[in-house]
Short mmCIF file of C-alpha atoms in Angstrom, two decimals:
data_model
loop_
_atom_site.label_atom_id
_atom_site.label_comp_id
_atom_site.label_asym_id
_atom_site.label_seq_id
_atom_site.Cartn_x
_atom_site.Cartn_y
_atom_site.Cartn_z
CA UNK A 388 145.95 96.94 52.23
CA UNK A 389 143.90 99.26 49.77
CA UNK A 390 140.70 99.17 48.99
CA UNK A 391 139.54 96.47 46.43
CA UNK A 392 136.12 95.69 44.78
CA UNK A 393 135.97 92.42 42.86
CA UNK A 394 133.82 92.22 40.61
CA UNK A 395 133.66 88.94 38.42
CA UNK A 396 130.47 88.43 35.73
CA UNK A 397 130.58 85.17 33.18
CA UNK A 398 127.81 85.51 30.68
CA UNK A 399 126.29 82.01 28.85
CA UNK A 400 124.20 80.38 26.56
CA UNK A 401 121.33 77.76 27.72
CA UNK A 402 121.30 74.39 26.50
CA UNK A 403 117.89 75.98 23.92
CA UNK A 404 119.90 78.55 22.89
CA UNK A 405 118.53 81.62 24.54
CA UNK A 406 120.81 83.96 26.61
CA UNK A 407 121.52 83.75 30.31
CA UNK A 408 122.92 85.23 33.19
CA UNK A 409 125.52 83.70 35.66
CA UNK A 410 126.33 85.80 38.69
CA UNK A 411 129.77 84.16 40.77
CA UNK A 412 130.01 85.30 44.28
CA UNK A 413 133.05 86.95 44.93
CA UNK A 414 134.58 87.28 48.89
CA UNK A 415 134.78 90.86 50.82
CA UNK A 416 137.50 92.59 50.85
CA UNK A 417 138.62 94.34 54.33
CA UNK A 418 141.41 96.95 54.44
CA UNK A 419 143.08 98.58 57.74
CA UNK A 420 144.52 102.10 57.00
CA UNK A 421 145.01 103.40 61.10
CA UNK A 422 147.44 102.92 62.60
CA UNK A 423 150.60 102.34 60.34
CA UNK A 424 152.11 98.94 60.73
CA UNK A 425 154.56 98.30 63.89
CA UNK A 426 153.21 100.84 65.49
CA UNK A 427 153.84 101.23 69.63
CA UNK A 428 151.76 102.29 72.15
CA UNK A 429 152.59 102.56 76.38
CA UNK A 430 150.32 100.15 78.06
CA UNK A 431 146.56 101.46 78.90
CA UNK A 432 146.51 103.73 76.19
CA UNK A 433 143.70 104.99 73.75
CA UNK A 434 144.21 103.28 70.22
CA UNK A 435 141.83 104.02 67.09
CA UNK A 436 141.64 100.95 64.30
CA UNK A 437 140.17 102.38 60.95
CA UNK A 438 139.34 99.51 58.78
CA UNK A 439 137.49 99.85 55.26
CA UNK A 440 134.97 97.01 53.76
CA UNK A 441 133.77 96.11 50.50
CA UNK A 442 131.38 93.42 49.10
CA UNK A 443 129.88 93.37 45.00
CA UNK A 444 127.24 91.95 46.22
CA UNK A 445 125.93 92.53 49.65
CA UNK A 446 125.63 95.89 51.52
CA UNK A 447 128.66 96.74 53.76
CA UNK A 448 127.16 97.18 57.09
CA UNK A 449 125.34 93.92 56.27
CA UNK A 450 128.86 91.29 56.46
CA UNK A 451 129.77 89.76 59.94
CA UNK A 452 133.02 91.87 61.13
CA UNK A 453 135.30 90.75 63.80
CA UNK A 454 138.72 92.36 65.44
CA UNK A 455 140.87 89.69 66.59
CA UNK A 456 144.00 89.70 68.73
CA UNK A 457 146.41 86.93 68.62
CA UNK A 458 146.80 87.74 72.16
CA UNK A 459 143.88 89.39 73.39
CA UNK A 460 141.69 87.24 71.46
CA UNK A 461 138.06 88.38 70.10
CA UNK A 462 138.29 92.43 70.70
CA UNK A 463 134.65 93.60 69.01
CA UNK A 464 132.45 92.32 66.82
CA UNK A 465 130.51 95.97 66.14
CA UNK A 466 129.45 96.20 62.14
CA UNK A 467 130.82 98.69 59.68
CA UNK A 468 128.57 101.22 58.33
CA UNK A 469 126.50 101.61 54.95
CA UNK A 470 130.15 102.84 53.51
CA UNK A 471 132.21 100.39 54.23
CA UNK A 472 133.73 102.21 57.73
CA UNK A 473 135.14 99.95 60.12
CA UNK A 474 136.05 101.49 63.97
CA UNK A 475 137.65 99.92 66.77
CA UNK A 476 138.69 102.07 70.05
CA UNK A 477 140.54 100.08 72.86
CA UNK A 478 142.65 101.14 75.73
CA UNK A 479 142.81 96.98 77.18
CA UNK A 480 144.97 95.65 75.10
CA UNK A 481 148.03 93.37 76.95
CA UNK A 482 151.42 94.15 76.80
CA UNK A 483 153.58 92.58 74.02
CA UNK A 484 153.52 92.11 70.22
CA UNK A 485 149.76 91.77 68.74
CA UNK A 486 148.84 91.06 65.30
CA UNK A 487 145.54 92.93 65.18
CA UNK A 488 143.20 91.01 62.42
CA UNK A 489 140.22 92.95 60.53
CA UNK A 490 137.90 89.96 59.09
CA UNK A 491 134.42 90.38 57.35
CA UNK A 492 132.41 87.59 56.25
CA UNK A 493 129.82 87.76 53.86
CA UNK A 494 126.26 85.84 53.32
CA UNK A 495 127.76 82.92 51.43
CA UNK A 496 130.73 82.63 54.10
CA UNK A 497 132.98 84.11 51.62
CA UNK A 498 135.82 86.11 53.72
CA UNK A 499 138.56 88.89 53.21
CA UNK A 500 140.98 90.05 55.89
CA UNK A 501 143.54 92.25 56.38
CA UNK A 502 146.03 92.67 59.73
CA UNK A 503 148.37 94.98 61.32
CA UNK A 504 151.27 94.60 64.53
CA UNK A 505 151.20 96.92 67.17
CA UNK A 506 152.80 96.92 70.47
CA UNK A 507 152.38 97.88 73.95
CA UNK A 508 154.95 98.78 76.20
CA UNK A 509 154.96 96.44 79.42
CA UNK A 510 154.66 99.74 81.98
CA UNK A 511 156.18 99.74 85.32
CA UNK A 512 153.25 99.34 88.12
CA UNK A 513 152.74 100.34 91.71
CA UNK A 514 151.92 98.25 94.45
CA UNK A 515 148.11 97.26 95.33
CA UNK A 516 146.77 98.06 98.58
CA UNK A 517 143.15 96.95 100.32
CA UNK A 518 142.06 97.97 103.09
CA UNK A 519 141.10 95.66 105.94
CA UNK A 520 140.46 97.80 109.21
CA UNK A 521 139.11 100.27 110.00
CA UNK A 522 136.38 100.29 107.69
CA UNK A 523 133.27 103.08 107.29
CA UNK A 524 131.53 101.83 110.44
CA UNK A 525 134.60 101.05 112.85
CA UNK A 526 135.87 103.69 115.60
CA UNK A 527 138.69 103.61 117.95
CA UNK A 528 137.95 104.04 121.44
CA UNK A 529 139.79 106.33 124.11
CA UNK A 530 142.13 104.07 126.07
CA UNK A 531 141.55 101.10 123.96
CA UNK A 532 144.59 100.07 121.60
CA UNK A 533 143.17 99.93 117.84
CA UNK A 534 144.44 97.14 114.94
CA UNK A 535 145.06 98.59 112.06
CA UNK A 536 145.38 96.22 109.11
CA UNK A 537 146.07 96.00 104.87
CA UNK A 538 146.82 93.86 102.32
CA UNK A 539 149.51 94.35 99.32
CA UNK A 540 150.73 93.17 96.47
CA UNK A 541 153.18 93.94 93.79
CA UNK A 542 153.55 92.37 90.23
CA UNK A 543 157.09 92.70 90.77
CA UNK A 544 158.20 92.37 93.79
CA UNK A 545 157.67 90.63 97.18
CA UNK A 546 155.34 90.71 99.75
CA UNK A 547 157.74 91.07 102.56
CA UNK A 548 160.34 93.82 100.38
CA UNK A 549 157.00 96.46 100.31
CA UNK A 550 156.76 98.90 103.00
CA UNK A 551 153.50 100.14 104.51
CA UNK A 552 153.31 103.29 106.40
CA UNK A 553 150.32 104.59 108.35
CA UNK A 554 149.65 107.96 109.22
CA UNK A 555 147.25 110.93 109.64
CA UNK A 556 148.52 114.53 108.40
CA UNK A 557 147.93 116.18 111.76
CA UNK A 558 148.98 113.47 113.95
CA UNK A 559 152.32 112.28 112.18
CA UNK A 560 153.21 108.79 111.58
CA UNK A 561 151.64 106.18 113.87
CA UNK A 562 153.29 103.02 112.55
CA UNK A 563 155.41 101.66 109.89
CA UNK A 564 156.78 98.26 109.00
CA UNK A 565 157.00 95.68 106.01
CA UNK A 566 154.44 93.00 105.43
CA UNK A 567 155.14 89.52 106.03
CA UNK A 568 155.03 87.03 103.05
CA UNK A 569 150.77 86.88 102.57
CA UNK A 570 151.18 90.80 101.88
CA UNK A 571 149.56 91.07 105.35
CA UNK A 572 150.60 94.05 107.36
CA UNK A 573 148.78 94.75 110.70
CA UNK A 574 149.73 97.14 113.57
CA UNK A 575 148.02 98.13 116.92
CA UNK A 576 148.15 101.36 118.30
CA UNK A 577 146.29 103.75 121.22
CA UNK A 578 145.49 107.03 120.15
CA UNK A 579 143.97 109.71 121.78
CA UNK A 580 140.44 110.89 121.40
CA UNK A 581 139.98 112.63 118.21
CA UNK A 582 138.91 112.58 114.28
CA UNK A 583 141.08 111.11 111.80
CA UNK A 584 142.17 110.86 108.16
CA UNK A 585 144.52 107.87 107.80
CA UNK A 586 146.64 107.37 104.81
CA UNK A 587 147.88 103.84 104.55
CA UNK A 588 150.69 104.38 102.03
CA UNK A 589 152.61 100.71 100.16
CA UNK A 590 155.95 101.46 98.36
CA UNK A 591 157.99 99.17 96.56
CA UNK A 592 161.50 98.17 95.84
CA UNK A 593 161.81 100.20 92.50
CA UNK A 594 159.81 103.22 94.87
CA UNK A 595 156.45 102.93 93.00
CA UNK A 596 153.81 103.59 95.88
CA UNK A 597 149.89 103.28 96.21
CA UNK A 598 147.62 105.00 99.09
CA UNK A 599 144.31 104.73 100.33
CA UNK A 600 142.84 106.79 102.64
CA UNK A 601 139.97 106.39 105.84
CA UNK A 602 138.16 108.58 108.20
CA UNK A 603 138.68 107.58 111.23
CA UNK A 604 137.29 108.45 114.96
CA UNK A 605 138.48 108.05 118.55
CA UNK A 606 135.65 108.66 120.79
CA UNK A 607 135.67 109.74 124.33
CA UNK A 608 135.35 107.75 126.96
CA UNK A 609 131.83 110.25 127.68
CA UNK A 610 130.55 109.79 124.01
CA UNK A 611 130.40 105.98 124.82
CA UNK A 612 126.89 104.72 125.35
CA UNK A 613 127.86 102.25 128.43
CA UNK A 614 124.69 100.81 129.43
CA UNK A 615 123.42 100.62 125.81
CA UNK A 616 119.95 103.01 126.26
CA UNK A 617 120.98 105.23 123.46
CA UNK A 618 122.12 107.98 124.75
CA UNK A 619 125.90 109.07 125.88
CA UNK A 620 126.99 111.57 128.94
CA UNK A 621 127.29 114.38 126.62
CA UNK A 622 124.07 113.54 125.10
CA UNK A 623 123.03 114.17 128.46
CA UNK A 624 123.15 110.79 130.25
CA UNK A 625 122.75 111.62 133.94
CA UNK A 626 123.38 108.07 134.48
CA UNK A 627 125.19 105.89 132.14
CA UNK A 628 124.81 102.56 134.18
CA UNK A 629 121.40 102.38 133.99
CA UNK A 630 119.24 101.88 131.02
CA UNK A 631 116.62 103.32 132.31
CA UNK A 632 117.83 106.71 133.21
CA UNK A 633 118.22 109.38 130.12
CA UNK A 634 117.14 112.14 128.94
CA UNK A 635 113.53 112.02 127.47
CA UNK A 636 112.88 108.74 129.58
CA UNK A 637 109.39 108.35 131.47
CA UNK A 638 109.71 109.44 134.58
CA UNK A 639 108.39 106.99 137.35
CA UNK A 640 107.92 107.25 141.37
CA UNK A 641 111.00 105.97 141.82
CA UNK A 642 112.96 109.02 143.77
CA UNK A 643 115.44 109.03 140.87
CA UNK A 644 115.68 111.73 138.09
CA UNK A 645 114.56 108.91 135.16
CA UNK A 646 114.46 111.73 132.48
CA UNK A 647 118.04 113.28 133.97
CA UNK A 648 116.02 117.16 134.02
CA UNK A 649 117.46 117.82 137.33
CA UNK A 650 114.00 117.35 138.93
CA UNK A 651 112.90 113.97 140.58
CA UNK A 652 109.77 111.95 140.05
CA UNK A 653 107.93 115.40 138.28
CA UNK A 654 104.80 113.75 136.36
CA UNK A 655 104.37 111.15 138.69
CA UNK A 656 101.93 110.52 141.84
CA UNK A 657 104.96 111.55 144.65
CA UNK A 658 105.59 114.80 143.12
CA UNK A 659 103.16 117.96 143.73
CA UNK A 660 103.69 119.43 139.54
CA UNK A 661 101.01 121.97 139.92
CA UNK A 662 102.45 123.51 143.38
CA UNK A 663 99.21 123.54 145.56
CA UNK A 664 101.06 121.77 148.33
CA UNK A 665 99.46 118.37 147.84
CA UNK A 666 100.77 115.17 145.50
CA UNK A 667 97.72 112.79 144.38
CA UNK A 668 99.39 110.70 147.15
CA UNK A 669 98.13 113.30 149.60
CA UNK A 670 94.30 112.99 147.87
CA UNK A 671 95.11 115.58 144.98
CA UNK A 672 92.58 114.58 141.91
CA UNK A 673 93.95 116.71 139.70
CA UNK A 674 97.68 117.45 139.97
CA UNK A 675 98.10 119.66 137.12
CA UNK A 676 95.41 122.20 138.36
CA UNK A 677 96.28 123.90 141.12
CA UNK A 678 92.68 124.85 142.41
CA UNK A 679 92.23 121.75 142.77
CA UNK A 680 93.14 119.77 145.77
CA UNK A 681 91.56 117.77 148.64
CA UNK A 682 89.10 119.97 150.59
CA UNK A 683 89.64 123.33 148.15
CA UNK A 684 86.65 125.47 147.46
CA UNK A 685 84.21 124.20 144.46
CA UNK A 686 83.91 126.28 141.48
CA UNK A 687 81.56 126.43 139.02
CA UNK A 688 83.95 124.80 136.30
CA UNK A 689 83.22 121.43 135.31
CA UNK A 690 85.80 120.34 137.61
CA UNK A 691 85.97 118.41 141.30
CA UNK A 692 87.82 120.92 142.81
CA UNK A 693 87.81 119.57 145.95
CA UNK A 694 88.30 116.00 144.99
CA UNK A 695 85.50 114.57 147.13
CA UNK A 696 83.73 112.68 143.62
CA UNK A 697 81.41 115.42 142.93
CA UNK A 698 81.50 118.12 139.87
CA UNK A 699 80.69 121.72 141.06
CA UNK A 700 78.34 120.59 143.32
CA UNK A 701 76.64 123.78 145.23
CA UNK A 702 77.02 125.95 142.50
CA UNK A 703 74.93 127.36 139.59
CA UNK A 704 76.75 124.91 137.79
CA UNK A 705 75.22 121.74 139.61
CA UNK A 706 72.45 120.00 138.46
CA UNK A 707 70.73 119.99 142.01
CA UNK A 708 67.14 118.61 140.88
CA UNK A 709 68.63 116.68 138.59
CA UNK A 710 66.51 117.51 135.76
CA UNK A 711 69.26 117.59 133.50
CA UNK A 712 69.71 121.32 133.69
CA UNK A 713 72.03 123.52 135.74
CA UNK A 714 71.11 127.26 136.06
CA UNK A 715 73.87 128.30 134.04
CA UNK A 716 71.86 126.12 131.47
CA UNK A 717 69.18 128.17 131.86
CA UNK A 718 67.11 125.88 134.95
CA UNK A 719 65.11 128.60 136.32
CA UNK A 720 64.15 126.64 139.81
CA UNK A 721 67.13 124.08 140.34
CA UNK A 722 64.92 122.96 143.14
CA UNK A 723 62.19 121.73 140.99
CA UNK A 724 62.93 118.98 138.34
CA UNK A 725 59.16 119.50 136.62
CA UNK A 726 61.04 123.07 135.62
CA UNK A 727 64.06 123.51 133.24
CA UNK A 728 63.97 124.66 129.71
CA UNK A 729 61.78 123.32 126.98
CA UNK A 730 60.20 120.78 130.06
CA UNK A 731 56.06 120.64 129.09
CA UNK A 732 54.15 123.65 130.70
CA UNK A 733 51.77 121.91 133.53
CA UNK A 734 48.80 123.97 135.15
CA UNK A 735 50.63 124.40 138.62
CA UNK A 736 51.60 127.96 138.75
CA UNK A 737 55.26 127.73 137.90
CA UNK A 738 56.99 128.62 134.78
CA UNK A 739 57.81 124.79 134.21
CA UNK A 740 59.97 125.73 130.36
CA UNK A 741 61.44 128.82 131.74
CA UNK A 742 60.57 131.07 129.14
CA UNK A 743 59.33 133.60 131.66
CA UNK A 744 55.70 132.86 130.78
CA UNK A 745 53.51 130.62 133.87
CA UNK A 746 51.14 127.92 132.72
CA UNK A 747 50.51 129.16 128.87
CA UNK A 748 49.35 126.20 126.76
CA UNK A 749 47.52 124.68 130.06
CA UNK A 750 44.24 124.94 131.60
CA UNK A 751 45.24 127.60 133.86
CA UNK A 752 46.53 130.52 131.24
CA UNK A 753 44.34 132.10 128.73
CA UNK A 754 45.72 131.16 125.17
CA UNK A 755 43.48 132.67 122.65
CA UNK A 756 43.47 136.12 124.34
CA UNK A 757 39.78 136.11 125.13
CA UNK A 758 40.30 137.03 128.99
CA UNK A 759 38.82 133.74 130.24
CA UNK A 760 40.52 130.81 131.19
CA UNK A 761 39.47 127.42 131.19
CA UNK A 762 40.12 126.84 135.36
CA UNK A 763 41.50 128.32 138.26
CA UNK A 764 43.60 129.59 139.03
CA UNK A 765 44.04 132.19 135.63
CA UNK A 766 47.63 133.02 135.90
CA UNK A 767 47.92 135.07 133.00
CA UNK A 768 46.87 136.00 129.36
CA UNK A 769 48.31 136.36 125.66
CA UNK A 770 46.49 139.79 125.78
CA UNK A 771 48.33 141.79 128.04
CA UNK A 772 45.37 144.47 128.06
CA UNK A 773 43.18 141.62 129.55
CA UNK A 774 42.36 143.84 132.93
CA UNK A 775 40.65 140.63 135.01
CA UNK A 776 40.79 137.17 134.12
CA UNK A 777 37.80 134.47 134.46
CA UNK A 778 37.38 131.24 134.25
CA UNK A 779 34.94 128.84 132.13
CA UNK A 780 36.13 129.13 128.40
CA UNK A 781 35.51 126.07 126.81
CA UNK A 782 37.77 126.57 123.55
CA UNK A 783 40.74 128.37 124.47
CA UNK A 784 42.02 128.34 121.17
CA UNK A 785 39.67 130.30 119.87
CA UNK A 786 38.90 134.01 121.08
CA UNK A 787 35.35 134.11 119.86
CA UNK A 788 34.58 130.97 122.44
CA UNK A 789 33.81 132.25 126.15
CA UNK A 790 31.54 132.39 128.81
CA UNK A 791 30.75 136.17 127.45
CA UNK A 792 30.99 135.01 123.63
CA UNK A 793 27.52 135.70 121.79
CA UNK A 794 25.81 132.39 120.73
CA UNK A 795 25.67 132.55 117.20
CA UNK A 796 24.06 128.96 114.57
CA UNK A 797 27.74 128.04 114.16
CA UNK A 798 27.71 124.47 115.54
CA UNK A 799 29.79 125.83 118.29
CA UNK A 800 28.94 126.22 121.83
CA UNK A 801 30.03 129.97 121.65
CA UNK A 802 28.84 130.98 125.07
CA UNK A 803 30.00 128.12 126.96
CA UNK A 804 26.82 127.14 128.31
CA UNK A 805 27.23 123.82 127.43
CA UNK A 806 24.40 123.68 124.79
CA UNK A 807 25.07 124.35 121.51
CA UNK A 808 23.45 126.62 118.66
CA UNK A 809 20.19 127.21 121.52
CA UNK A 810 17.24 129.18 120.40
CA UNK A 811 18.41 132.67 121.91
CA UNK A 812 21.27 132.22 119.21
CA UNK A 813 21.88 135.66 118.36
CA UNK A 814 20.71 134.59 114.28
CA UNK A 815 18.55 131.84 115.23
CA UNK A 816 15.88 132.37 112.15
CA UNK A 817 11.78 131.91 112.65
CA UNK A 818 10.16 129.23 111.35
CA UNK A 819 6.48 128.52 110.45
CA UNK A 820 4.31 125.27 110.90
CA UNK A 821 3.64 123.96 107.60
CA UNK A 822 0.62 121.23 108.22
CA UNK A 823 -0.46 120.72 104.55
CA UNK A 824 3.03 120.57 102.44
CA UNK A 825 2.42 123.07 100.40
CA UNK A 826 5.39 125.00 101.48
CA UNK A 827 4.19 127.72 102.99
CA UNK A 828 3.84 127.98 106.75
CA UNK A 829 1.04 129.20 109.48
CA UNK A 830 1.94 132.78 110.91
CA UNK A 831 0.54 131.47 113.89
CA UNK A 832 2.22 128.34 114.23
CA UNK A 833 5.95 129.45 114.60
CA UNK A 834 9.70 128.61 116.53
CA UNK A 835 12.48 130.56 116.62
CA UNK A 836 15.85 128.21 116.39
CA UNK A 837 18.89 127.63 114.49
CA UNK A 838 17.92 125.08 112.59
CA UNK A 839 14.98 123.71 110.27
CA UNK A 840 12.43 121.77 112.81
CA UNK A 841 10.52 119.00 110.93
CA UNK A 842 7.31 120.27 109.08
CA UNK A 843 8.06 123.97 109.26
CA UNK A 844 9.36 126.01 106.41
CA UNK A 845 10.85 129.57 106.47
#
């Protein structure tokens, strides 16, 4: 069981006589040196195999490596390392007498073992118990009687010789008995309302025992959600025989307290929620404004207070032209729809865009500030200095065009007389009579006009 390295060369002539080489493989060697030889362990303990490995001509942590148990059978097949280290850790091994094998295998299938008996002590084990009822999502209820149930087993002994207890620390015992032959054991018990922690203990004959433990809850007959609506008396279940009734439910006319507040039919059309004495039964448009009602006073507030169809009707918020403007937007005569704000200016004496100004941009209102308007009546003037307004202007966009405007040769009819650039123009030029072409004109032979008359010259 020591290390060994073979190593076996055979050197030979060819048949031509020069020299040769002839390498013959030699097998592994494997060598377990932990633990010592008849070595005993208890059952479901930690054991450490320390094996060494060799080869001449292949790398250690190359060879195929197996731990075999001529009980357990095939244990690990993990390789050694670059030196040669060979590890096996096991806690599973069966009770009895093993012969623990350490085999490598090299590339050529070439082996070497080594082996090793060890063993473990056959240990004395409890009973098994599992758990039947109650599981996680099982409760008891007040009044009703509650199955408890388990299963056990025991390697060594009988079904029917181990005992089962139940009980919770607080409460005491609540059964005991032993289970039949199948390792059942059931038993039904009432207890009262309450939370749990039951401990469902199996002992044997030799007085090995095994536990497991459950939370476990009795609710109250009031914690029970009868009529299935989600919701429990002390959840606040005014009514647990009706689905319909609880607390956050919609409340409907119904002269029942759906949402169990303490206050019938609130929200609905029977019920007066804003307090002005009237329910929408009773003509109330709006129950959660209390001015509004039937026959209340109307308001200026975008709402029907009085519940007759109509929005602030007969106030300054009422669109009584219905020019699309109230006079709280501005509608300076909400008895006129040809006036409201930004509506086109007309010649009729009114300030039709209410911007405080009558008839500018018309006929009737002198734009350019020249004190003459172009009809009557002239209600007013850009030029507030203007002391009388006329009418007759002919361009009132332009303040050097008016019925007192000096004609001038401009092209323009700058008096207003209808007749433009006329002879009296205030720089109509003189021109003379120019009979024989040679561009010079008869002093006697002259008009006096704007412009050039055919066969006179300047």
């Amino acid at each position: 069981m020591s290390r060994i390295l073979p190593v076996l060369s055979i050197f030979s002539l060819s048949c031509s006589g020069d020299p040769g080489f002839t390498e013959f493989n030699t097998p592994p060697a494997a060598s377990i040196t932990q633990p010592a030889d008849g070595s005993v362990y208890d059952e479901g303990e930690s054991i450490t195999f320390f094996g060494i490995v060799d080869d001449s001509q292949q790398s250690a942590d190359e060879l195929d490596l197996s731990w075999v148990s001529d009980i357990d059978g095939l244990l690990s097949e993990a390789p050694a390392d670059a030196n040669g280290d060979a590890l096996l850790v096991t806690a599973n091994l069966s009770p009895g007498n093993h012969v623990i094998t350490l085999r490598v295998v090299d590339d050529n299938a070439s082996s070497g073992t080594d082996w090793v008996e060890v063993t473990i002590n056959d240990l004395e084990e409890a009973p098994e118990i599992t758990l039947i009822s109650p599981l996680d999502d099982e409760d008891g209820v007040e009044e009703e009687p509650f199955t408890f149930e388990v299963v056990v087993s025991d390697a060594q002994d009988d079904p029917q010789d181990l005992l089962v207890q139940v009980y919770d620390e607080e409460y005491g015992e609540i059964c005991a008995d032993f289970a039949d032959a199948g390792g059942r054991f059931t038993c039904t018990q009432l207890l009262p309302p309450g939370d749990y922690v039951l401990f469902f203990v199996v002992t044997d004959l030799e007085g090995y025992a095994s536990q497991v433990s459950q939370p476990f809850i009795v609710v109250p007959l009031d914690e029970i959600d009868n009529d299935a609506d989600g919701f429990t008396e002390v959840e606040g279940d005014c009514d647990d025989t009706d689905p319909s009734t609880y607390p956050g439910a919609e409340e409907v006319y119904n002269d029942i307290d759906d949402d169990c507040d303490e206050i019938t039919d609130e929200g609905t059309v029977g019920y007066d929620d804003d307090s002005d004495g009237q329910t929408e039964l009773d003509g109330d448009c709006d129950d959660a404004d209390d001015e509004t009602f039937r026959d209340a006073e109307e308001l200026p507030d975008g709402r029907d207070n009085d519940c007759d169809g109509t929005i602030d009707e007969g106030t300054v918020a009422f669109d009584d032209d219905s020019d699309g403007f109230t006079e709280l937007d501005g509608d300076c005569d909400d008895n006129n729809n040809l006036t409201y704000p930004d509506a086109d200016e007309i010649p009729d004496s009114n300030d039709n865009d209410c911007d405080g100004t009558i008839d500018e941009g018309t006929s009737q209102y002198d734009d350019d500030g020249d004190c003459f308007c172009e009809d009557d009546p002239c209600n007013g003037s850009i030029d507030a200095t203007c002391g009388a307004l006329d009418v007759g202007d002919c361009d009132d966009l332009n303040d050097e065009i008016s019925p007192d405007a000096t004609e001038v040769c401009d092209d323009d009819d700058n008096d207003c007389d209808g007749v433009v650039d006329e002879d009296d123009a205030a720089d109509a030029q003189t021109w003379y009579a120019d009979g024989d072409n040679d561009a010079y004109g008869d002093p006697a032979d002259t008009l006096v006009q704007c412009d050039a008359p055919t066969g006179y010259v300047l």
